[in-house]
mmCIF file of C-alpha atoms and ligand atoms in Angstrom:
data_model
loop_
_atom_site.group_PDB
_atom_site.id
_atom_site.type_symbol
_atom_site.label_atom_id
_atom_site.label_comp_id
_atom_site.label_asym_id
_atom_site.label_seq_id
_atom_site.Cartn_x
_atom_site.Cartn_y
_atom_site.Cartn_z
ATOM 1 C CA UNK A 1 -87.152 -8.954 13.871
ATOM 2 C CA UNK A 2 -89.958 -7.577 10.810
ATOM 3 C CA UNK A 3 -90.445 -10.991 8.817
ATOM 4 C CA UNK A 4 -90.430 -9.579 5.140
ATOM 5 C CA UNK A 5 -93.654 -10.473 2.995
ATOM 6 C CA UNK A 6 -93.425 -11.465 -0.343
ATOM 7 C CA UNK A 7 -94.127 -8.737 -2.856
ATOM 8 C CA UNK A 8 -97.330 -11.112 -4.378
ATOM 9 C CA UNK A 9 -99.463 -12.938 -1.688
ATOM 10 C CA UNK A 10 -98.752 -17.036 -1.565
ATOM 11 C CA UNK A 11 -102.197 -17.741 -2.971
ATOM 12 C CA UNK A 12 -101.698 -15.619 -6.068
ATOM 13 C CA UNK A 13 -101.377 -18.507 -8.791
ATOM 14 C CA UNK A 14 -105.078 -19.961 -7.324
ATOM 15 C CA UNK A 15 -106.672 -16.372 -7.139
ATOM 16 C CA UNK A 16 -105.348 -16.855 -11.073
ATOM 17 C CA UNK A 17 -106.686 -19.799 -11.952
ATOM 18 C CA UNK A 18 -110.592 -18.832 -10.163
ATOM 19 C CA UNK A 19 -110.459 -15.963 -12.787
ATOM 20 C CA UNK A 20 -109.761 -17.462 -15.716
ATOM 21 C CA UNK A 21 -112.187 -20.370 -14.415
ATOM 22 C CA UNK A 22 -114.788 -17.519 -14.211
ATOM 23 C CA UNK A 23 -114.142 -15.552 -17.523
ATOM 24 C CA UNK A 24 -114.512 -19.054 -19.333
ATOM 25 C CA UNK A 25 -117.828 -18.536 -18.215
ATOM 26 C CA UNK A 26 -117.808 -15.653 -20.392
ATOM 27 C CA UNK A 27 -118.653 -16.950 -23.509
ATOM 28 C CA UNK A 28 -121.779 -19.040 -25.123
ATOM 29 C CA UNK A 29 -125.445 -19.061 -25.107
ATOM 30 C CA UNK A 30 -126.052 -17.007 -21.713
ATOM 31 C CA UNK A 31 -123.111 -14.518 -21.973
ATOM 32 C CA UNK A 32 -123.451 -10.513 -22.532
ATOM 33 C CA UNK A 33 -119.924 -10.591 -23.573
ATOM 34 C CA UNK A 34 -121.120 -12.806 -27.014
ATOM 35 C CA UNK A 35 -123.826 -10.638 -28.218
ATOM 36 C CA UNK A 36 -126.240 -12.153 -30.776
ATOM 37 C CA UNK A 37 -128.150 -8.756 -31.596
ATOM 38 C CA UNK A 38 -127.784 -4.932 -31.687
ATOM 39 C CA UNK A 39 -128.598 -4.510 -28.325
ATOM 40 C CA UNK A 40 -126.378 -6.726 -26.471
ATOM 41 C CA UNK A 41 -123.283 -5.988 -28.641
ATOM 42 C CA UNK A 42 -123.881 -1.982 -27.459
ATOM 43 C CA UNK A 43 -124.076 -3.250 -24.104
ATOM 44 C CA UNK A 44 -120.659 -5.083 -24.614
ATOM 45 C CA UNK A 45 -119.091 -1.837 -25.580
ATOM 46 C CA UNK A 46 -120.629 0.282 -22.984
ATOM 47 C CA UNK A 47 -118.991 -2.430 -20.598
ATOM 48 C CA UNK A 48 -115.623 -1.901 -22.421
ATOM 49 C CA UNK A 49 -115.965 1.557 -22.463
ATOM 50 C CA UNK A 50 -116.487 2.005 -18.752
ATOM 51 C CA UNK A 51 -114.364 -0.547 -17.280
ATOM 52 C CA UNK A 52 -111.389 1.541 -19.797
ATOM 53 C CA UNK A 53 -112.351 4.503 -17.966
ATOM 54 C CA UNK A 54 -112.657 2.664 -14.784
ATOM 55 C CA UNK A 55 -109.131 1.079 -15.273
ATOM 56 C CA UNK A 56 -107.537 4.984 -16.300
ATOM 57 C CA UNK A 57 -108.801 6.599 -13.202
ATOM 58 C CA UNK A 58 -107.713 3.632 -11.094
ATOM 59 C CA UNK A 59 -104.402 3.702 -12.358
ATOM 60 C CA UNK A 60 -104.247 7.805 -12.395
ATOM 61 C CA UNK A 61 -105.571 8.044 -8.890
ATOM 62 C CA UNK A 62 -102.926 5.046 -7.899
ATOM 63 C CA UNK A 63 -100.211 6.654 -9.997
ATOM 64 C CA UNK A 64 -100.779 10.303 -8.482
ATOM 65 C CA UNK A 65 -100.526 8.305 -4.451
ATOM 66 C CA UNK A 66 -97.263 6.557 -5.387
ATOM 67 C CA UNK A 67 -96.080 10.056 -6.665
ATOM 68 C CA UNK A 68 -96.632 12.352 -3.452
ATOM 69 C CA UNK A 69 -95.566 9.357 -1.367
ATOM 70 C CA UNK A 70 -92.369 9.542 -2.763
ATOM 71 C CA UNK A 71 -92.065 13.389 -1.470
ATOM 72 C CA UNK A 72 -91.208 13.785 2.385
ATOM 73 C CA UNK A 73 -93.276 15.598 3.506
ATOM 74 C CA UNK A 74 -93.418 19.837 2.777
ATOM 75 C CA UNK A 75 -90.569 18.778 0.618
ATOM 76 C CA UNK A 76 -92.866 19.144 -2.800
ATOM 77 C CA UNK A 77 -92.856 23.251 -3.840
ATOM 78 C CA UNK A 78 -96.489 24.423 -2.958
ATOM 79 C CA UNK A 79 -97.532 25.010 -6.736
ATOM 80 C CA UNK A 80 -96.745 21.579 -8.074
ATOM 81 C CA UNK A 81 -98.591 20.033 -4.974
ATOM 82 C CA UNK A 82 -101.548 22.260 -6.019
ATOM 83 C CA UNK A 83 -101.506 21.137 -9.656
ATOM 84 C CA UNK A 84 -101.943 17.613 -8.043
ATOM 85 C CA UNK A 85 -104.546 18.686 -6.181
ATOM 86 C CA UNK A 86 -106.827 20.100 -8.422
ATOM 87 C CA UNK A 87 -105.496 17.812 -11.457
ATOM 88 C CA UNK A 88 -105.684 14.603 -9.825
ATOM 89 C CA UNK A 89 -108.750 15.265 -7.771
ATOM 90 C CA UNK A 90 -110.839 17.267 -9.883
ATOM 91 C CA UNK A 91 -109.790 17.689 -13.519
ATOM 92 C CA UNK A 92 -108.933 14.479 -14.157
ATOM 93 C CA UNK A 93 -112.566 12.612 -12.723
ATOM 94 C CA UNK A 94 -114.362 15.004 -13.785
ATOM 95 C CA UNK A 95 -113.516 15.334 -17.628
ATOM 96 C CA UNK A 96 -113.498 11.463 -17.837
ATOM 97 C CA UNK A 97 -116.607 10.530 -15.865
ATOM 98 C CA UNK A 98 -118.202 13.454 -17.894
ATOM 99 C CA UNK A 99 -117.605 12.504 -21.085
ATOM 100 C CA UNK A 100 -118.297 8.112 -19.849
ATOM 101 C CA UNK A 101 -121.838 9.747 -18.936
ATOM 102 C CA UNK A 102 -122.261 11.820 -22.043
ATOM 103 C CA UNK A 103 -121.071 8.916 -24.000
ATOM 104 C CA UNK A 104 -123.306 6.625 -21.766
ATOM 105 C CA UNK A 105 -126.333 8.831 -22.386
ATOM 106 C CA UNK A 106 -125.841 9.174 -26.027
ATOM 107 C CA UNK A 107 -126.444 5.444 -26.764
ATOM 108 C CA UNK A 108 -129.247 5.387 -24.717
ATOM 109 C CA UNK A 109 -132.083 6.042 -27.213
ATOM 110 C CA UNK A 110 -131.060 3.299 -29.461
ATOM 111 C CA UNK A 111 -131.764 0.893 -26.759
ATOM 112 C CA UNK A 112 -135.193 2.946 -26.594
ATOM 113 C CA UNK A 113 -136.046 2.361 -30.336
ATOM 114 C CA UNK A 114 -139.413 1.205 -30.930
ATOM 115 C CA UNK A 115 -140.539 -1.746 -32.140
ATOM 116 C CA UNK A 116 -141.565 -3.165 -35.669
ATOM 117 C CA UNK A 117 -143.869 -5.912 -37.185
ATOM 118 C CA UNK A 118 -144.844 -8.694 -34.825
ATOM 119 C CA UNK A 119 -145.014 -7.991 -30.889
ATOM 120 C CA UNK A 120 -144.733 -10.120 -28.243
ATOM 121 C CA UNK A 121 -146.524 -10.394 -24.776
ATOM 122 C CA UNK A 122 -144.477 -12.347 -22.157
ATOM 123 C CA UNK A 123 -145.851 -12.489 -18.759
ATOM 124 C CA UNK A 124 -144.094 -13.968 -15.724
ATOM 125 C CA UNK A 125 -145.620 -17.023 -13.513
ATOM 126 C CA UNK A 126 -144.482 -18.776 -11.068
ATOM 127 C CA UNK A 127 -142.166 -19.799 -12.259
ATOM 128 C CA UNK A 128 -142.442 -20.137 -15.814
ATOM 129 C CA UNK A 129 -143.093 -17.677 -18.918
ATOM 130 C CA UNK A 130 -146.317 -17.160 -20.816
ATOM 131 C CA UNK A 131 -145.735 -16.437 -24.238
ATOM 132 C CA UNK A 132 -148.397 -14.795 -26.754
ATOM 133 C CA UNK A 133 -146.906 -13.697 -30.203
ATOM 134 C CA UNK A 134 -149.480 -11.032 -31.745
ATOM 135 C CA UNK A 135 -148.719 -10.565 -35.702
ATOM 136 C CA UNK A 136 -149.462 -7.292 -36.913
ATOM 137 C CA UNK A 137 -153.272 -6.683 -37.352
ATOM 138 C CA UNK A 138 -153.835 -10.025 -35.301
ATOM 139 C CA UNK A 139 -157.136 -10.250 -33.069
ATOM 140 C CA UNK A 140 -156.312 -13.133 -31.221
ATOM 141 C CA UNK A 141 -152.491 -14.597 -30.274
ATOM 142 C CA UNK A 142 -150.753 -17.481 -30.720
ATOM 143 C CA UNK A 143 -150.264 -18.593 -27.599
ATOM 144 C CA UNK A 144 -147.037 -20.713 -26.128
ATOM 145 C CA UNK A 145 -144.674 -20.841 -23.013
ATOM 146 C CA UNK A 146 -141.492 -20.899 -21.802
ATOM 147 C CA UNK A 147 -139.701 -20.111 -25.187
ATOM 148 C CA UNK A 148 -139.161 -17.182 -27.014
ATOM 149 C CA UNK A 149 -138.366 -16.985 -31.027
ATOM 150 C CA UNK A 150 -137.874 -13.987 -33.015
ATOM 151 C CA UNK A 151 -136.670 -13.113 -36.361
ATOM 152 C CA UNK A 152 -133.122 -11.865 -37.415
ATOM 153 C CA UNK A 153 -132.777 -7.958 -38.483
ATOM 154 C CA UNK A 154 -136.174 -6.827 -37.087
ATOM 155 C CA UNK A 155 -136.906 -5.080 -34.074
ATOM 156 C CA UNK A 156 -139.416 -7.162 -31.625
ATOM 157 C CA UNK A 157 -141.283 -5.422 -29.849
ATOM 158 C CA UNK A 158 -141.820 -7.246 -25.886
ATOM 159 C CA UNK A 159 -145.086 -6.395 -23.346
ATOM 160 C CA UNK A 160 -143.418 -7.879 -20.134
ATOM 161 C CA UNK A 161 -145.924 -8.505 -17.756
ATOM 162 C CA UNK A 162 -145.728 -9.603 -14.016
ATOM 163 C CA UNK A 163 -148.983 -12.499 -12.481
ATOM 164 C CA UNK A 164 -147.875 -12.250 -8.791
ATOM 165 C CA UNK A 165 -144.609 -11.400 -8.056
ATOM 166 C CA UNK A 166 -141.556 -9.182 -9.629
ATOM 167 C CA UNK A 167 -139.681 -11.208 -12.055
ATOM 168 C CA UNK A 168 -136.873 -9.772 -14.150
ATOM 169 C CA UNK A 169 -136.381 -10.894 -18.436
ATOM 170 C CA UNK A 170 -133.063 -11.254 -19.362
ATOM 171 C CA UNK A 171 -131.538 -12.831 -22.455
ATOM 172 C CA UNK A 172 -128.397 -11.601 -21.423
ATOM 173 C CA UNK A 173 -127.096 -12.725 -25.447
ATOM 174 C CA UNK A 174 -129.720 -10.443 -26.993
ATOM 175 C CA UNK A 175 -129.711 -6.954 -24.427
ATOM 176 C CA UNK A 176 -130.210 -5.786 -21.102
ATOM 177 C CA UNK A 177 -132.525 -6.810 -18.296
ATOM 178 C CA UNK A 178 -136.422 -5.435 -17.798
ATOM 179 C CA UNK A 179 -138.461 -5.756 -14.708
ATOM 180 C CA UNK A 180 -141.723 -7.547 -14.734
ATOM 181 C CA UNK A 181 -143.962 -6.296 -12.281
ATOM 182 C CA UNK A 182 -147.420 -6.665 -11.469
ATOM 183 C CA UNK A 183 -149.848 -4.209 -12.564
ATOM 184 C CA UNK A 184 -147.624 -2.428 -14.786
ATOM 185 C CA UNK A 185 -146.735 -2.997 -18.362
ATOM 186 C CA UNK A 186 -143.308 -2.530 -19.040
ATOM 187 C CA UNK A 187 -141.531 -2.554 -23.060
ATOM 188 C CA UNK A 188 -138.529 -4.051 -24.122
ATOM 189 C CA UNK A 189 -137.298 -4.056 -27.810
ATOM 190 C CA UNK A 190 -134.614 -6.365 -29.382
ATOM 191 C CA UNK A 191 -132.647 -6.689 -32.587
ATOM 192 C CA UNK A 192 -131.199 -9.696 -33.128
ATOM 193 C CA UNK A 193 -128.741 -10.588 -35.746
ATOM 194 C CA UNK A 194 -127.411 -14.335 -35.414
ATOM 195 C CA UNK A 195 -129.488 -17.576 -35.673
ATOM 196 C CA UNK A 196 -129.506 -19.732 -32.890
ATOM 197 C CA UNK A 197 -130.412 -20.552 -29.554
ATOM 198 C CA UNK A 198 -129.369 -18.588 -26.492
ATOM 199 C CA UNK A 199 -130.316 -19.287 -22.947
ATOM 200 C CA UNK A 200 -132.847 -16.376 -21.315
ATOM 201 C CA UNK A 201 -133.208 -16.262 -17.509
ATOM 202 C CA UNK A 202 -135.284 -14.303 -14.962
ATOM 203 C CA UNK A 203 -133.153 -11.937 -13.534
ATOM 204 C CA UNK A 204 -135.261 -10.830 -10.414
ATOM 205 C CA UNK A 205 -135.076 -12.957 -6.894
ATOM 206 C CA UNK A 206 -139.109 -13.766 -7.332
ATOM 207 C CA UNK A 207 -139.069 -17.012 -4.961
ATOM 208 C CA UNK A 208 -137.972 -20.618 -4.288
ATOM 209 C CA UNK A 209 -137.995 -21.747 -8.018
ATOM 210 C CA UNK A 210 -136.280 -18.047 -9.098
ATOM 211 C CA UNK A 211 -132.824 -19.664 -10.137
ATOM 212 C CA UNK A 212 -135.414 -22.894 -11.951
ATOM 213 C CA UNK A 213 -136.809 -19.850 -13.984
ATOM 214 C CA UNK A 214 -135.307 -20.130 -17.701
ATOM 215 C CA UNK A 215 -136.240 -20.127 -20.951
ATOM 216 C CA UNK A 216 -135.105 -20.841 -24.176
ATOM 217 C CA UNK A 217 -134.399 -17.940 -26.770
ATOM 218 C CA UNK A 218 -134.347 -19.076 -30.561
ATOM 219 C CA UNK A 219 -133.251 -16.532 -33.138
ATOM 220 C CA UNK A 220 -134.152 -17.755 -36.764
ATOM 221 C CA UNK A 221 -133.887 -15.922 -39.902
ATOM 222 C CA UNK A 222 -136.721 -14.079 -41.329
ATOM 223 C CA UNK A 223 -137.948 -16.985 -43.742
ATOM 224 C CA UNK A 224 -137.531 -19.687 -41.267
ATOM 225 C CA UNK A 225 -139.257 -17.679 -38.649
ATOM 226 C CA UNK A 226 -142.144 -17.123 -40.787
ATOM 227 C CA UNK A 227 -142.600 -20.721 -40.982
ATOM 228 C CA UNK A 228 -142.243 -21.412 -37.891
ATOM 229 C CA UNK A 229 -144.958 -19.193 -36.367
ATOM 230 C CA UNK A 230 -147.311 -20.489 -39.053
ATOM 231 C CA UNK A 231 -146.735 -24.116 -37.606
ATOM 232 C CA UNK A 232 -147.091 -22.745 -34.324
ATOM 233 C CA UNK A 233 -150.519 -20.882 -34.891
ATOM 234 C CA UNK A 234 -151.984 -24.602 -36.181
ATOM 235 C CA UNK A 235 -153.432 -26.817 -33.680
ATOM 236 C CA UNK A 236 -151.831 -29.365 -32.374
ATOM 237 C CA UNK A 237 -151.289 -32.555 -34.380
ATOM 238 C CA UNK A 238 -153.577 -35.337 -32.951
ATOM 239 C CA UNK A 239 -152.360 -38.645 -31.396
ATOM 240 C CA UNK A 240 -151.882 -41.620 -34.218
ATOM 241 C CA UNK A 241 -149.963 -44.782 -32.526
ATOM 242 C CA UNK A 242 -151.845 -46.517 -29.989
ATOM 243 C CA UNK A 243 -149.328 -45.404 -27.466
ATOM 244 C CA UNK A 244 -149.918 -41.612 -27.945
ATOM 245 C CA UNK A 245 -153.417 -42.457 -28.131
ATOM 246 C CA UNK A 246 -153.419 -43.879 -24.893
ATOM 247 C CA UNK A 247 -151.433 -40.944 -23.357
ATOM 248 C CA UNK A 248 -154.077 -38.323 -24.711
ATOM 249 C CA UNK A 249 -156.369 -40.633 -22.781
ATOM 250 C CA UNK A 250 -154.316 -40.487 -19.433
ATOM 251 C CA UNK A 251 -154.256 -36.330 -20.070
ATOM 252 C CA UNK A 252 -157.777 -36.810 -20.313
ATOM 253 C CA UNK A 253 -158.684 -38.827 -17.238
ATOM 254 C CA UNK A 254 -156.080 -37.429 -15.252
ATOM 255 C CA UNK A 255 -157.488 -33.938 -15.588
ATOM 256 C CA UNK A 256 -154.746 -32.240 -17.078
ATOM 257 C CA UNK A 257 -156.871 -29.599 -19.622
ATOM 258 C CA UNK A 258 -158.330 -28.226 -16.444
ATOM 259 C CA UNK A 259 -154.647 -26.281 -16.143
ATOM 260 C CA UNK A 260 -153.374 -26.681 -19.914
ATOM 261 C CA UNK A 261 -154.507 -25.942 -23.082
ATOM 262 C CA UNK A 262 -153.951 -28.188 -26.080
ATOM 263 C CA UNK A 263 -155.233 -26.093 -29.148
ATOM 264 C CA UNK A 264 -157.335 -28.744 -31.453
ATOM 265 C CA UNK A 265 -158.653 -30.846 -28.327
ATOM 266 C CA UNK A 266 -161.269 -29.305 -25.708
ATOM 267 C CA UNK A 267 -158.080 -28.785 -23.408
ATOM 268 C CA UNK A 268 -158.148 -25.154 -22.705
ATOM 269 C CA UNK A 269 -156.871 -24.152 -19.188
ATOM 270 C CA UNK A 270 -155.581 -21.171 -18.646
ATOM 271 C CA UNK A 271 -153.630 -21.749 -15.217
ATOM 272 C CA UNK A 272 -150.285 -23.389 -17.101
ATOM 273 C CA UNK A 273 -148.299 -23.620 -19.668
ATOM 274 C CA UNK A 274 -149.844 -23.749 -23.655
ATOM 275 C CA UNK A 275 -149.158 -27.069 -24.523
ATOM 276 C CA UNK A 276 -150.393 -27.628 -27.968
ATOM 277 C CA UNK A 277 -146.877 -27.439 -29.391
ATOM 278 C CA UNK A 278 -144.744 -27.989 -26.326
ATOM 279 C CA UNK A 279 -142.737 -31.361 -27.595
ATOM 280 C CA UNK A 280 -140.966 -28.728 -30.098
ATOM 281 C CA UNK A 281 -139.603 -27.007 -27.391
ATOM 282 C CA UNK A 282 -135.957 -27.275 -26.329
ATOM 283 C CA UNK A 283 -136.677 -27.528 -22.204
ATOM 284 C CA UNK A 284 -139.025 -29.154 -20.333
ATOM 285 C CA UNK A 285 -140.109 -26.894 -16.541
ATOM 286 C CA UNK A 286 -139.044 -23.921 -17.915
ATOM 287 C CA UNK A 287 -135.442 -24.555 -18.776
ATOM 288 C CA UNK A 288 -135.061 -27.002 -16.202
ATOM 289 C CA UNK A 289 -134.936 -30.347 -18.082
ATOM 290 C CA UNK A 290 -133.634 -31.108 -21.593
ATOM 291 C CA UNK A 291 -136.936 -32.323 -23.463
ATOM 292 C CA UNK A 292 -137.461 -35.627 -24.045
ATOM 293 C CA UNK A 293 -139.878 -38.591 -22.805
ATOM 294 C CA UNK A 294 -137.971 -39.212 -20.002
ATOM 295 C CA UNK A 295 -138.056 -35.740 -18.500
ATOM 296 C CA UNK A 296 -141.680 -35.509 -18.910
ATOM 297 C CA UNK A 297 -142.012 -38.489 -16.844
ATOM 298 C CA UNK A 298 -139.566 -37.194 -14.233
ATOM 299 C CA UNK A 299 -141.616 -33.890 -14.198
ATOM 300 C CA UNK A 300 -145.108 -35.083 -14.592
ATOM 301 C CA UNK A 301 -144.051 -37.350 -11.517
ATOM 302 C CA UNK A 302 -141.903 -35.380 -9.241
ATOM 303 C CA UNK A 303 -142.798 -31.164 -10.541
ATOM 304 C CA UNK A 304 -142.603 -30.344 -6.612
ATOM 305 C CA UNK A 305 -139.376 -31.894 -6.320
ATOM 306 C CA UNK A 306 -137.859 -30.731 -9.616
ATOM 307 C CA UNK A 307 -139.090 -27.420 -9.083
ATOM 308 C CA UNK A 308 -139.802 -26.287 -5.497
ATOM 309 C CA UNK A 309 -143.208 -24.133 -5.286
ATOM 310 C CA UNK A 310 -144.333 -24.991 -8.304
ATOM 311 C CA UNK A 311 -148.520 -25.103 -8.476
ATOM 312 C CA UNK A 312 -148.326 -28.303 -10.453
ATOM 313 C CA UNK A 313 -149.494 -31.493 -8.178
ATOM 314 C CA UNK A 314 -146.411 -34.452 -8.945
ATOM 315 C CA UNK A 315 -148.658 -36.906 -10.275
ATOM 316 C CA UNK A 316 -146.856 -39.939 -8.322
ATOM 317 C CA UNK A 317 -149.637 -42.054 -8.537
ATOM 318 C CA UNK A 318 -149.934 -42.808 -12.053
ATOM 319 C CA UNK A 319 -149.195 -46.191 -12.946
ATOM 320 C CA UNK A 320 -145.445 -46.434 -15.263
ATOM 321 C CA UNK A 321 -147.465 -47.693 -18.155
ATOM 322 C CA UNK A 322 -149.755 -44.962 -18.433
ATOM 323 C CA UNK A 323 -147.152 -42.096 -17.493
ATOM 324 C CA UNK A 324 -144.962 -43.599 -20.272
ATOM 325 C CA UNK A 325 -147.503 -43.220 -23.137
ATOM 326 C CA UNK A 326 -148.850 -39.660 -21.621
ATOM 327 C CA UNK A 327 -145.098 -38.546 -21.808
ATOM 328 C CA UNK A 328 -145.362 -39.722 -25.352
ATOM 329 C CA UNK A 329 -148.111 -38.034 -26.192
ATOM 330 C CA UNK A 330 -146.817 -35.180 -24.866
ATOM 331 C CA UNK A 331 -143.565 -35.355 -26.444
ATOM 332 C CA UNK A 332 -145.595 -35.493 -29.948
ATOM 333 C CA UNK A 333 -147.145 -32.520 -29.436
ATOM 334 C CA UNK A 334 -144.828 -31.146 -32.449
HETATM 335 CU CU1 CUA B 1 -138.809 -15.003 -11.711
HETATM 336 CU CU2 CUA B 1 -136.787 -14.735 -10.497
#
């Protein structure tokens, strides 16, 4: 005896529930479907756009199949089955994937625009982001890591650069993706429009710390930008209770400058992160760890174990008094 199925499988209401589950994910600071520039919000309607046209041809081509399959067969008169033929098969893909791709390529330039004003040089490590910001005219950048700010209603200009491996730059809030590769200088210019901060993240398998590879994005309006960079081109304020002084000590003795630069203090290694302003940051390992004291204990301790591969040594050894106070010096580095 044929067992009859039921018209929708059992495990429908689940399959449900994981989508809606997943397009909740589809909103917030590291979503292209809540654009927070020019860029992403064209991106958001080429998506719309072409899952439409996706979702008309799907339901054409699926309309036409139930429609002949309701026809024994020879029983449909020769001309109609031809104007199936040659409507469903060719007229109807062709005129609406030719006019998605004419549409597609006509919004293509805008994403192409160049830059104005300020550019910015971001090069991929492993597995964190060096950040240079070079004002107009500028002979020498200010120099910072694993955060990103730009102004609202300009177009940045960003120099994406690659140290070892192929990385990807994505803020998927502000536009589209951009390889970083080694070698090779590739552009990528955004518009924002809305203060705030979104979540950027490298897009590119590059290794065992690929998925540990984030960054903050802040988007700040033109005044408070201005500011901001301003603060960010001074040297770093110096250490004042004797707890921070005791922590620029520990950097000191512990050999930390020979990797990071502290602008202000003879701290200038090039190997890691700038870290002259780095307790203003929002992360701490490259949008790994919210910042605060405690996280730069738990990285300045345990780096390899936060963040597998990473070049920095985990400074286990340092006695909880002094890692305390170089965590607040650190974390004062406003
Ligand atoms: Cu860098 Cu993935």
């Amino acid at each position: 005896m044929r067992q009859t199925r039921p018209f929708l499988p059992a495990r429908l209401p689940q399959a449900l529930w994981l989508a809606v589950a997943i397009l909740a994910g589809c909103s917030g600071r590291q979503s292209a479907l809540a654009p927070a520039g020019e860029d992403a919000a064209q991106l958001k309607l080429l998506f719309i756009v072409m899952l439409s046209g996706a979702a008309v041809l799907w339901l054409g081509l699926n309309g036409l199949f139930w429609y002949v399959t309701r026809h024994r067969p020879g029983a449909m008169p020769v001309a109609r089955a031809n104007a199936v033929i040659v409507g469903g098969g060719v007229v109807l893909p062709t005129v609406l994937v030719g006019a998605l791709l004419a549409w597609g390529l006509s919004i293509m330039p805008a994403q192409r625009a160049p830059g104005e004003g300020l550019t910015l040089r971001v090069t991929a490590e492993e597995w964190w982001w060096r950040v240079e910001y070079w004002p107009e005219g500028a002979t020498a950048p200010i120099v910072a890591a694993n955060e990103i700010r730009l102004p609202t209603g300009t177009r940045t200009e960003l120099r994406l650069n690659a140290n070892r491996f192929i990385h990807s730059f994505w803020v998927p809030a502000l536009g589209g993706k951009m390889d970083m590769i080694p070698g090779r200088e590739t552009v990528l210019t955004l518009r924002p429009d809305t203060p705030g901060g979104y979540r950027g993240q490298c897009a590119e398998f590059c290794g065992p710390s690929h998925a540990l590879m984030a960054f903050e994005a802040v988007i700040l309006a033109p005044g408070d930008f201005d500011a901001w960079l301003a603060a960010e081109a001074r040297p770093a304020r110096p250490p004042e209770t004797p707890e921070e002084i005791r922590g620029a000590e520990v950097f000191r003795d512990e050999g930390c400058g020979a990797c990071h630069a502290i602008r202000g203090t003879a701290h200038a290694g090039l190997v890691g992160p700038d870290l002259t302003h780095l307790g203003a940051r929002g992360s701490v390992g490259a949008g790994t760890l919210p910042m605060g004291a405690q996280a730069l204990q738990d990285w300045i301790a345990h780096a390899g174990a936060i963040k597998p591969g990473v070049a920095m040594p985990s400074y286990d050894w340092i006695a909880a008094a002094d890692l305390s106070a170089l965590a607040t010096y650190l974390e004062s580095l406003k």
